[in-house]
Amino acid sequence: MEQQLPLFARELTPAGQQTVRKALTLLEGQLREPGASFTSSHAVRDWLRLQLASLEREEFTVLFLDNQHRLIAHDTLFTGTISHTQVHPREVVKAALKHNAAAILVAHSHPSGLAEPSDADRRITERLKQGLDLVDIRLLDHLVVGGMDIVSFAERGWLQGE
């Protein structure tokens, strides 16, 4: 099955598109290996761009990590419309417990291409953090992917303890 090209690569020559496909395949292979470490924000961002940048609907993805922030698993837990995804904190906590995660990263796509988080994004992140805190699972970051741009809640200081 031919790999879906990100939007930016669709305007390249066929040779350029083939080069992008090869690079994406290599990157995906490295980042999807069991135990891949997500201690580098660049690795996380590249992986998320690969997974979410060219989606036509909002998707909410969770990366389940062990104590050393190595990837245990990842799941797309919720899929929505072009402008909204309903996220249920209970389901995120349940999935994190199922994977025996010590920490998680959450991310969702903005098909509009604008990565700026909404007020609803901030509210659901706070609810997720509260629910995860009850079972001692750390929420390391919430990343919003809009095209090739990514906004990090952690980098903006929005995940600080109250």
mmCIF file of C-alpha atoms in Angstrom:
data_model
loop_
_atom_site.group_PDB
_atom_site.id
_atom_site.type_symbol
_atom_site.label_atom_id
_atom_site.label_comp_id
_atom_site.label_asym_id
_atom_site.label_seq_id
_atom_site.Cartn_x
_atom_site.Cartn_y
_atom_site.Cartn_z
ATOM 1 C CA MET A 1 0.000 0.000 0.000
ATOM 2 C CA GLU A 2 1.416 3.369 -0.972
ATOM 3 C CA GLN A 3 2.090 5.763 1.889
ATOM 4 C CA GLN A 4 -0.073 8.900 2.071
ATOM 5 C CA LEU A 5 2.092 11.956 1.475
ATOM 6 C CA PRO A 6 1.839 14.991 3.735
ATOM 7 C CA LEU A 7 0.294 18.046 2.110
ATOM 8 C CA PHE A 8 3.643 19.836 1.715
ATOM 9 C CA ALA A 9 5.070 16.974 -0.380
ATOM 10 C CA ARG A 10 2.216 16.697 -2.858
ATOM 11 C CA GLU A 11 3.524 19.579 -4.959
ATOM 12 C CA LEU A 12 6.964 18.023 -5.445
ATOM 13 C CA THR A 13 8.146 16.242 -8.587
ATOM 14 C CA PRO A 14 7.600 12.459 -8.654
ATOM 15 C CA ALA A 15 11.276 11.941 -7.748
ATOM 16 C CA GLY A 16 10.941 14.359 -4.829
ATOM 17 C CA GLN A 17 7.787 12.610 -3.658
ATOM 18 C CA GLN A 18 9.591 9.264 -3.741
ATOM 19 C CA THR A 19 12.406 10.720 -1.628
ATOM 20 C CA VAL A 20 9.884 12.015 0.925
ATOM 21 C CA ARG A 21 8.172 8.598 1.019
ATOM 22 C CA LYS A 22 11.499 6.879 1.725
ATOM 23 C CA ALA A 23 12.391 9.374 4.470
ATOM 24 C CA LEU A 24 8.984 8.999 6.115
ATOM 25 C CA THR A 25 9.231 5.219 5.984
ATOM 26 C CA LEU A 26 12.659 5.300 7.651
ATOM 27 C CA LEU A 27 11.521 7.758 10.330
ATOM 28 C CA GLU A 28 8.376 5.805 11.053
ATOM 29 C CA GLY A 29 10.386 2.595 11.373
ATOM 30 C CA GLN A 30 12.714 4.171 13.930
ATOM 31 C CA LEU A 31 10.012 5.840 15.994
ATOM 32 C CA ARG A 32 7.545 2.959 15.994
ATOM 33 C CA GLU A 33 10.001 0.377 17.295
ATOM 34 C CA PRO A 34 8.939 -0.927 20.715
ATOM 35 C CA GLY A 35 10.846 0.918 23.403
ATOM 36 C CA ALA A 36 11.655 3.992 21.297
ATOM 37 C CA SER A 37 12.541 6.791 23.695
ATOM 38 C CA PHE A 38 10.454 9.940 23.537
ATOM 39 C CA THR A 39 12.797 12.021 25.662
ATOM 40 C CA SER A 40 13.612 14.220 22.668
ATOM 41 C CA SER A 41 10.956 16.774 21.796
ATOM 42 C CA HIS A 42 12.188 16.651 18.192
ATOM 43 C CA ALA A 43 11.495 12.907 17.982
ATOM 44 C CA VAL A 44 7.991 13.403 19.363
ATOM 45 C CA ARG A 45 7.239 16.288 17.005
ATOM 46 C CA ASP A 46 8.531 14.413 13.954
ATOM 47 C CA TRP A 47 6.485 11.355 14.896
ATOM 48 C CA LEU A 48 3.337 13.431 15.406
ATOM 49 C CA ARG A 49 3.778 15.266 12.126
ATOM 50 C CA LEU A 50 4.099 11.920 10.397
ATOM 51 C CA GLN A 51 0.929 10.619 12.055
ATOM 52 C CA LEU A 52 -1.361 13.660 12.259
ATOM 53 C CA ALA A 53 -0.328 16.535 9.977
ATOM 54 C CA SER A 54 -2.342 15.619 6.901
ATOM 55 C CA LEU A 55 -5.533 14.273 8.501
ATOM 56 C CA GLU A 56 -8.889 15.566 7.300
ATOM 57 C CA ARG A 57 -10.618 15.071 10.688
ATOM 58 C CA GLU A 58 -9.576 15.772 14.240
ATOM 59 C CA GLU A 59 -7.968 12.780 15.922
ATOM 60 C CA PHE A 60 -6.915 12.499 19.549
ATOM 61 C CA THR A 61 -3.900 10.240 20.047
ATOM 62 C CA VAL A 62 -2.268 9.060 23.261
ATOM 63 C CA LEU A 63 1.332 7.871 23.586
ATOM 64 C CA PHE A 64 1.750 5.574 26.595
ATOM 65 C CA LEU A 65 5.214 5.729 28.181
ATOM 66 C CA ASP A 66 7.125 3.883 30.890
ATOM 67 C CA ASN A 67 9.177 5.558 33.670
ATOM 68 C CA GLN A 68 12.065 6.222 31.265
ATOM 69 C CA HIS A 69 9.639 7.771 28.759
ATOM 70 C CA ARG A 70 10.018 4.878 26.345
ATOM 71 C CA LEU A 71 7.041 4.174 24.151
ATOM 72 C CA ILE A 72 4.894 1.278 25.361
ATOM 73 C CA ALA A 73 2.075 1.806 22.866
ATOM 74 C CA HIS A 74 0.044 4.467 21.106
ATOM 75 C CA ASP A 75 -3.649 4.636 20.336
ATOM 76 C CA THR A 76 -5.970 7.002 18.554
ATOM 77 C CA LEU A 77 -8.719 7.061 21.149
ATOM 78 C CA PHE A 78 -11.105 9.563 19.574
ATOM 79 C CA THR A 79 -11.904 10.699 16.037
ATOM 80 C CA GLY A 80 -14.137 13.671 15.374
ATOM 81 C CA THR A 81 -15.179 16.085 12.685
ATOM 82 C CA ILE A 82 -13.170 18.688 10.803
ATOM 83 C CA SER A 83 -13.362 21.038 13.787
ATOM 84 C CA HIS A 84 -14.123 19.059 16.966
ATOM 85 C CA THR A 85 -13.364 15.830 18.819
ATOM 86 C CA GLN A 86 -15.200 14.668 21.925
ATOM 87 C CA VAL A 87 -12.597 13.500 24.488
ATOM 88 C CA HIS A 88 -13.587 11.452 27.525
ATOM 89 C CA PRO A 89 -11.001 11.587 30.364
ATOM 90 C CA ARG A 90 -12.318 8.291 31.791
ATOM 91 C CA GLU A 91 -11.352 6.473 28.572
ATOM 92 C CA VAL A 92 -7.868 8.010 28.558
ATOM 93 C CA VAL A 93 -7.262 6.963 32.175
ATOM 94 C CA LYS A 94 -8.637 3.478 31.468
ATOM 95 C CA ALA A 95 -6.331 3.036 28.467
ATOM 96 C CA ALA A 96 -3.306 4.319 30.412
ATOM 97 C CA LEU A 97 -3.997 1.817 33.192
ATOM 98 C CA LYS A 98 -4.458 -0.980 30.651
ATOM 99 C CA HIS A 99 -0.995 -0.248 29.237
ATOM 100 C CA ASN A 100 0.492 0.162 32.734
ATOM 101 C CA ALA A 101 1.808 3.575 31.692
ATOM 102 C CA ALA A 102 3.782 5.747 34.091
ATOM 103 C CA ALA A 103 3.308 8.805 31.873
ATOM 104 C CA ILE A 104 1.482 9.833 28.732
ATOM 105 C CA LEU A 105 1.660 12.384 25.977
ATOM 106 C CA VAL A 106 -1.562 13.405 24.271
ATOM 107 C CA ALA A 107 -1.892 15.048 20.900
ATOM 108 C CA HIS A 108 -4.615 15.984 18.512
ATOM 109 C CA SER A 109 -4.823 17.326 15.009
ATOM 110 C CA HIS A 110 -6.346 20.571 13.804
ATOM 111 C CA PRO A 111 -7.198 19.908 10.138
ATOM 112 C CA SER A 112 -7.566 23.671 9.615
ATOM 113 C CA GLY A 113 -3.767 23.860 9.733
ATOM 114 C CA LEU A 114 -3.852 26.284 12.689
ATOM 115 C CA ALA A 115 -2.115 24.751 15.694
ATOM 116 C CA GLU A 116 -3.307 27.330 18.237
ATOM 117 C CA PRO A 117 -5.165 25.516 21.070
ATOM 118 C CA SER A 118 -8.752 26.500 21.815
ATOM 119 C CA ASP A 119 -10.247 27.200 25.237
ATOM 120 C CA ALA A 120 -11.932 23.781 24.990
ATOM 121 C CA ASP A 121 -8.488 22.206 24.397
ATOM 122 C CA ARG A 122 -7.200 23.852 27.575
ATOM 123 C CA ARG A 123 -10.236 22.757 29.608
ATOM 124 C CA ILE A 124 -10.054 19.108 28.532
ATOM 125 C CA THR A 125 -6.318 19.052 29.224
ATOM 126 C CA GLU A 126 -6.923 20.229 32.787
ATOM 127 C CA ARG A 127 -9.595 17.547 33.260
ATOM 128 C CA LEU A 128 -7.232 14.899 31.864
ATOM 129 C CA LYS A 129 -4.446 16.031 34.194
ATOM 130 C CA GLN A 130 -6.765 15.893 37.217
ATOM 131 C CA GLY A 131 -7.979 12.388 36.346
ATOM 132 C CA LEU A 132 -4.497 11.059 35.656
ATOM 133 C CA ASP A 133 -3.126 12.601 38.870
ATOM 134 C CA LEU A 134 -5.608 10.470 40.835
ATOM 135 C CA VAL A 135 -3.910 7.294 39.577
ATOM 136 C CA ASP A 136 -0.317 8.634 39.603
ATOM 137 C CA ILE A 137 0.126 8.846 35.838
ATOM 138 C CA ARG A 138 1.977 11.935 34.627
ATOM 139 C CA LEU A 139 0.611 13.998 31.745
ATOM 140 C CA LEU A 140 3.862 15.189 30.168
ATOM 141 C CA ASP A 141 2.402 17.268 27.365
ATOM 142 C CA HIS A 142 -0.552 17.980 25.123
ATOM 143 C CA LEU A 143 0.527 18.816 21.593
ATOM 144 C CA VAL A 144 -1.730 20.354 18.981
ATOM 145 C CA VAL A 145 -0.730 19.591 15.394
ATOM 146 C CA GLY A 146 -1.878 21.995 12.699
ATOM 147 C CA GLY A 147 -0.165 21.137 9.427
ATOM 148 C CA MET A 148 3.560 21.229 10.107
ATOM 149 C CA ASP A 149 3.140 23.523 13.153
ATOM 150 C CA ILE A 150 2.894 22.078 16.658
ATOM 151 C CA VAL A 151 1.975 23.898 19.866
ATOM 152 C CA SER A 152 3.107 22.359 23.163
ATOM 153 C CA PHE A 153 1.114 22.982 26.358
ATOM 154 C CA ALA A 154 4.213 22.133 28.436
ATOM 155 C CA GLU A 155 6.356 24.693 26.596
ATOM 156 C CA ARG A 156 3.713 27.339 27.274
ATOM 157 C CA GLY A 157 3.680 26.474 30.981
ATOM 158 C CA TRP A 158 0.054 25.314 30.902
ATOM 159 C CA LEU A 159 0.689 21.999 32.685
ATOM 160 C CA GLN A 160 2.188 23.388 35.874
ATOM 161 C CA GLY A 161 0.829 21.997 39.131
ATOM 162 C CA GLU A 162 -1.681 24.196 40.850
#
